Every structure is written in structure tokens, then in C-alpha cells.
């Protein structure tokens, strides 16, 4: 049990073993509630290395009853059917000649992307886009237009894209458990941050990007 290969599913099972709500478990780990929710929504995701260390430490310090429940949960787990595509709302926030980006780190890989958040069943994707932008970056924005949706070719998540207008707020890293940096990137240099072939074409049209 000291060498758990953490996934979203196993992290969610540890939460269940502690018999905690998402808010309580997030507080115990020192991560965002959004992170805890994403583990349950996306069982196959692999948490960032720092988060894996936090989970290792939390399990190591857990009482015998918690550890027994966690081990029993893993041993009695049944194979999961192919998960329904995760739905994600993506905010493309423009301020003059810049666009707002967040930087995520997965192991040795660093990837810039637009602010995004998981949309729960029945939830409003546009509201998630605005709320997650504020939570992740401290920037207030409003949705101008829905650009469309697609099954992302790399993450396989169903993505809803929104072009958003900047309202106010300084760009800060509001979720250090998920992001390593936040920045306003020049639209004319967007390809330095995100490979153009990974950007949903309507985004480039909406930004009138020079690529």
C-alpha cells in the first residue's frame, strides 16, 4: 500500500475510505474542491506528482480503519465500463491583444492551455467557464459567444468553447494544486504556448490570431 499508483478512481476511493465530503477531503489534503471533484468525474486521470505525494502522505498517516476500507475497496473493485466523455467548459478570455492562459504540469511535461472546468451533468457550461476562470486566475470575465463544441482529439473530453470578454482582475495563480503559472499571452505569439494544430479553429478565427 506504500506504492499506490494514483488515479482519479483511487483518489476517490481514498475519500470514500475517510468517509468525507468533497469539501472535507479537499481541506484535509490542502487542494481545491475542483480537484477532488475531477478525480471522481474522470477516474482514469493521473494526478500531478505533488498531489500524488500528498495522497501518499495522507494514506500513510491514516488510521487502521481507513486503510482497511481503502484496501478492501481496491480489492473488491469491479472493472469500470468505458466512461462517458467528460464535459469541459473552456474560456478564451481576451484583453486587448492578449489572451489568458494557465500552465499545467504533468510529470516533466508543461502545457499551456485556456482556463477550463468540468461541467457536471445538467450544469451550465457557460457559467462553469466564467466561474473556473475566476477560481483559477482571479480574472472576472463575461461570455460573449459560444464558439462550438468538439470531442478533443487528445484528451477525448467533450469540450464547450466560449470566447469571453475581460472585465477586471489581476491574473494570479489561484489553484497551485493544478497550475504552475498564469499569464496573459500575446495573441500574435499564441503558437509559442500552444501548438496551433491543437487549437480549435474557431478560437483562432475569434481571436483573429496571426499564426
Short mmCIF file of C-alpha atoms in Angstrom, two decimals:
data_model
loop_
_atom_site.label_atom_id
_atom_site.label_comp_id
_atom_site.label_asym_id
_atom_site.label_seq_id
_atom_site.Cartn_x
_atom_site.Cartn_y
_atom_site.Cartn_z
CA UNK A 1 0.00 0.00 0.00
CA UNK A 2 3.02 2.30 0.23
CA UNK A 3 3.41 2.37 -3.55
CA UNK A 4 -0.02 3.29 -4.84
CA UNK A 5 -0.17 4.31 -8.48
CA UNK A 6 -2.72 7.05 -8.00
CA UNK A 7 -5.52 7.65 -10.45
CA UNK A 8 -8.70 9.65 -10.12
CA UNK A 9 -10.54 6.47 -9.18
CA UNK A 10 -8.11 5.54 -6.38
CA UNK A 11 -8.10 9.08 -5.00
CA UNK A 12 -11.91 8.99 -4.93
CA UNK A 13 -11.78 5.63 -3.15
CA UNK A 14 -9.47 7.15 -0.52
CA UNK A 15 -12.03 9.91 0.01
CA UNK A 16 -14.70 7.24 0.49
CA UNK A 17 -12.45 5.40 2.95
CA UNK A 18 -12.19 8.58 5.04
CA UNK A 19 -16.00 8.93 4.78
CA UNK A 20 -15.60 12.62 3.97
CA UNK A 21 -17.43 15.03 1.71
CA UNK A 22 -15.54 16.56 -1.20
CA UNK A 23 -15.13 19.78 0.78
CA UNK A 24 -13.82 17.93 3.85
CA UNK A 25 -11.40 15.80 1.82
CA UNK A 26 -10.11 18.82 -0.12
CA UNK A 27 -9.48 20.60 3.18
CA UNK A 28 -7.63 17.61 4.59
CA UNK A 29 -5.37 17.37 1.53
CA UNK A 30 -4.95 21.10 1.06
CA UNK A 31 -6.18 21.01 -2.56
CA UNK A 32 -9.14 22.60 -4.31
CA UNK A 33 -12.62 21.09 -4.20
CA UNK A 34 -12.47 21.19 -8.01
CA UNK A 35 -9.52 18.78 -7.95
CA UNK A 36 -11.40 16.32 -5.74
CA UNK A 37 -14.48 16.55 -7.97
CA UNK A 38 -12.37 15.95 -11.09
CA UNK A 39 -10.99 12.68 -9.66
CA UNK A 40 -14.46 11.24 -9.34
CA UNK A 41 -15.58 12.62 -12.71
CA UNK A 42 -12.51 11.33 -14.54
CA UNK A 43 -11.41 8.02 -12.95
CA UNK A 44 -8.56 7.44 -15.41
CA UNK A 45 -6.81 10.77 -14.85
CA UNK A 46 -3.37 10.76 -13.19
CA UNK A 47 -2.88 13.46 -10.54
CA UNK A 48 0.18 15.69 -10.69
CA UNK A 49 3.32 14.41 -8.89
CA UNK A 50 2.94 16.84 -5.97
CA UNK A 51 -0.68 15.77 -5.49
CA UNK A 52 0.37 12.11 -5.62
CA UNK A 53 2.85 12.80 -2.81
CA UNK A 54 0.08 14.42 -0.79
CA UNK A 55 -2.13 11.37 -1.32
CA UNK A 56 0.74 9.05 -0.33
CA UNK A 57 1.31 11.01 2.87
CA UNK A 58 -2.39 11.13 3.70
CA UNK A 59 -2.75 7.37 3.26
CA UNK A 60 0.42 6.75 5.25
CA UNK A 61 -0.89 8.76 8.19
CA UNK A 62 -4.40 7.32 8.01
CA UNK A 63 -5.74 5.17 10.81
CA UNK A 64 -6.10 1.41 10.52
CA UNK A 65 -9.82 1.59 9.85
CA UNK A 66 -9.36 3.97 6.93
CA UNK A 67 -6.56 1.88 5.46
CA UNK A 68 -8.66 -1.29 5.75
CA UNK A 69 -11.59 0.35 3.99
CA UNK A 70 -9.30 1.66 1.25
CA UNK A 71 -7.59 -1.72 0.69
CA UNK A 72 -10.94 -3.54 0.71
CA UNK A 73 -12.31 -1.04 -1.81
CA UNK A 74 -9.40 -1.68 -4.18
CA UNK A 75 -9.63 -5.45 -3.83
CA UNK A 76 -13.36 -5.60 -4.48
CA UNK A 77 -13.36 -3.07 -7.32
CA UNK A 78 -15.04 -4.27 -10.48
CA UNK A 79 -13.74 -3.30 -13.91
CA UNK A 80 -15.12 0.07 -14.91
CA UNK A 81 -17.06 0.33 -18.17
CA UNK A 82 -15.80 2.83 -20.70
CA UNK A 83 -16.56 6.18 -19.11
CA UNK A 84 -18.86 8.63 -20.78
CA UNK A 85 -16.92 11.51 -22.25
CA UNK A 86 -16.07 14.13 -19.66
CA UNK A 87 -17.60 17.53 -20.50
CA UNK A 88 -15.35 20.53 -20.04
CA UNK A 89 -16.08 24.24 -20.43
CA UNK A 90 -13.19 26.27 -21.87
CA UNK A 91 -12.91 30.05 -21.55
CA UNK A 92 -10.94 32.00 -24.14
CA UNK A 93 -10.56 35.37 -22.41
CA UNK A 94 -9.29 38.24 -24.50
CA UNK A 95 -7.91 41.51 -23.16
CA UNK A 96 -6.84 43.84 -25.96
CA UNK A 97 -4.07 41.97 -27.81
CA UNK A 98 -3.60 39.26 -25.18
CA UNK A 99 -5.36 36.03 -24.25
CA UNK A 100 -5.45 34.42 -20.80
CA UNK A 101 -3.61 31.10 -20.34
CA UNK A 102 -2.86 28.75 -17.47
CA UNK A 103 0.09 26.38 -17.28
CA UNK A 104 -0.31 22.83 -16.02
CA UNK A 105 2.47 20.40 -15.21
CA UNK A 106 2.17 16.64 -15.58
CA UNK A 107 5.42 14.99 -14.56
CA UNK A 108 8.17 16.54 -16.66
CA UNK A 109 5.71 17.94 -19.19
CA UNK A 110 4.49 21.53 -19.04
CA UNK A 111 1.47 22.54 -21.09
CA UNK A 112 -0.23 25.90 -21.56
CA UNK A 113 -3.96 25.96 -22.12
CA UNK A 114 -7.04 28.10 -21.73
CA UNK A 115 -8.82 28.12 -18.34
CA UNK A 116 -11.23 25.21 -18.13
CA UNK A 117 -13.53 23.43 -15.73
CA UNK A 118 -15.61 20.26 -15.53
CA UNK A 119 -19.32 20.59 -16.27
CA UNK A 120 -21.46 18.40 -14.05
CA UNK A 121 -24.48 16.67 -15.60
CA UNK A 122 -27.23 19.24 -16.01
CA UNK A 123 -24.83 22.11 -15.32
CA UNK A 124 -24.36 25.27 -17.38
CA UNK A 125 -21.14 25.19 -19.41
CA UNK A 126 -21.08 28.98 -19.80
CA UNK A 127 -21.36 29.52 -16.05
CA UNK A 128 -18.60 26.98 -15.43
CA UNK A 129 -16.33 28.80 -17.91
CA UNK A 130 -16.77 32.09 -16.05
CA UNK A 131 -16.53 30.60 -12.56
CA UNK A 132 -13.48 28.45 -13.25
CA UNK A 133 -11.66 31.38 -14.86
CA UNK A 134 -12.18 33.38 -11.69
CA UNK A 135 -11.18 30.49 -9.41
CA UNK A 136 -8.07 29.60 -11.41
CA UNK A 137 -6.81 33.06 -12.33
CA UNK A 138 -8.59 35.75 -10.31
CA UNK A 139 -9.88 37.28 -13.56
CA UNK A 140 -13.53 38.26 -13.92
CA UNK A 141 -14.94 37.76 -17.41
CA UNK A 142 -18.24 37.52 -19.25
CA UNK A 143 -19.18 35.17 -22.07
CA UNK A 144 -19.51 36.90 -25.42
CA UNK A 145 -20.18 33.92 -27.66
CA UNK A 146 -20.34 30.12 -27.70
CA UNK A 147 -17.81 29.03 -30.31
CA UNK A 148 -18.97 25.44 -30.53
CA UNK A 149 -18.08 22.05 -29.12
CA UNK A 150 -15.96 19.05 -30.10
CA UNK A 151 -14.55 15.81 -28.77
CA UNK A 152 -10.97 16.85 -28.04
CA UNK A 153 -8.60 14.81 -30.24
CA UNK A 154 -6.04 14.32 -27.46
CA UNK A 155 -7.86 14.36 -24.10
CA UNK A 156 -11.07 12.75 -25.51
CA UNK A 157 -13.12 15.13 -23.37
CA UNK A 158 -16.21 16.81 -24.85
CA UNK A 159 -15.26 20.49 -24.88
CA UNK A 160 -17.51 23.55 -24.97
CA UNK A 161 -15.63 26.66 -26.09
CA UNK A 162 -16.55 30.23 -25.18
CA UNK A 163 -14.95 33.50 -26.27
CA UNK A 164 -15.04 35.78 -23.23
CA UNK A 165 -14.50 39.46 -22.54
CA UNK A 166 -12.18 40.59 -19.77
CA UNK A 167 -13.95 42.63 -17.06
CA UNK A 168 -11.38 43.18 -14.31
CA UNK A 169 -8.87 41.44 -12.04
CA UNK A 170 -5.16 40.72 -11.92
CA UNK A 171 -4.03 37.38 -13.34
CA UNK A 172 -2.81 35.25 -10.42
CA UNK A 173 -2.39 31.53 -9.85
CA UNK A 174 -5.49 30.74 -7.84
CA UNK A 175 -5.02 26.97 -7.86
CA UNK A 176 -1.42 25.93 -7.24
CA UNK A 177 -2.50 22.28 -6.90
CA UNK A 178 -3.45 22.26 -10.59
CA UNK A 179 -1.46 25.08 -12.22
CA UNK A 180 2.14 26.23 -12.08
CA UNK A 181 1.61 29.62 -13.73
CA UNK A 182 -0.93 32.04 -15.19
CA UNK A 183 -0.17 34.57 -17.93
CA UNK A 184 -1.56 36.99 -20.48
CA UNK A 185 -0.06 35.74 -23.74
CA UNK A 186 0.20 37.91 -26.85
CA UNK A 187 -2.33 36.60 -29.35
CA UNK A 188 0.20 37.10 -32.15
CA UNK A 189 2.55 34.68 -30.34
CA UNK A 190 -0.02 32.09 -29.28
CA UNK A 191 1.78 29.34 -31.19
CA UNK A 192 4.71 29.69 -28.78
CA UNK A 193 2.45 28.47 -26.00
CA UNK A 194 0.03 26.04 -27.65
CA UNK A 195 0.66 24.07 -30.87
CA UNK A 196 -1.66 25.53 -33.46
CA UNK A 197 -2.88 22.10 -34.56
CA UNK A 198 -4.27 21.58 -31.04
CA UNK A 199 -6.31 24.78 -31.02
CA UNK A 200 -9.97 24.58 -32.01
CA UNK A 201 -10.06 26.53 -35.32
CA UNK A 202 -13.00 28.79 -34.33
CA UNK A 203 -10.81 30.07 -31.48
CA UNK A 204 -8.22 31.34 -33.94
CA UNK A 205 -10.94 32.96 -36.01
CA UNK A 206 -12.46 34.63 -32.93
CA UNK A 207 -9.08 35.91 -31.77
CA UNK A 208 -8.09 36.92 -35.31
CA UNK A 209 -4.74 35.40 -34.43
CA UNK A 210 -1.70 35.78 -36.62
CA UNK A 211 -0.20 32.30 -36.77
#
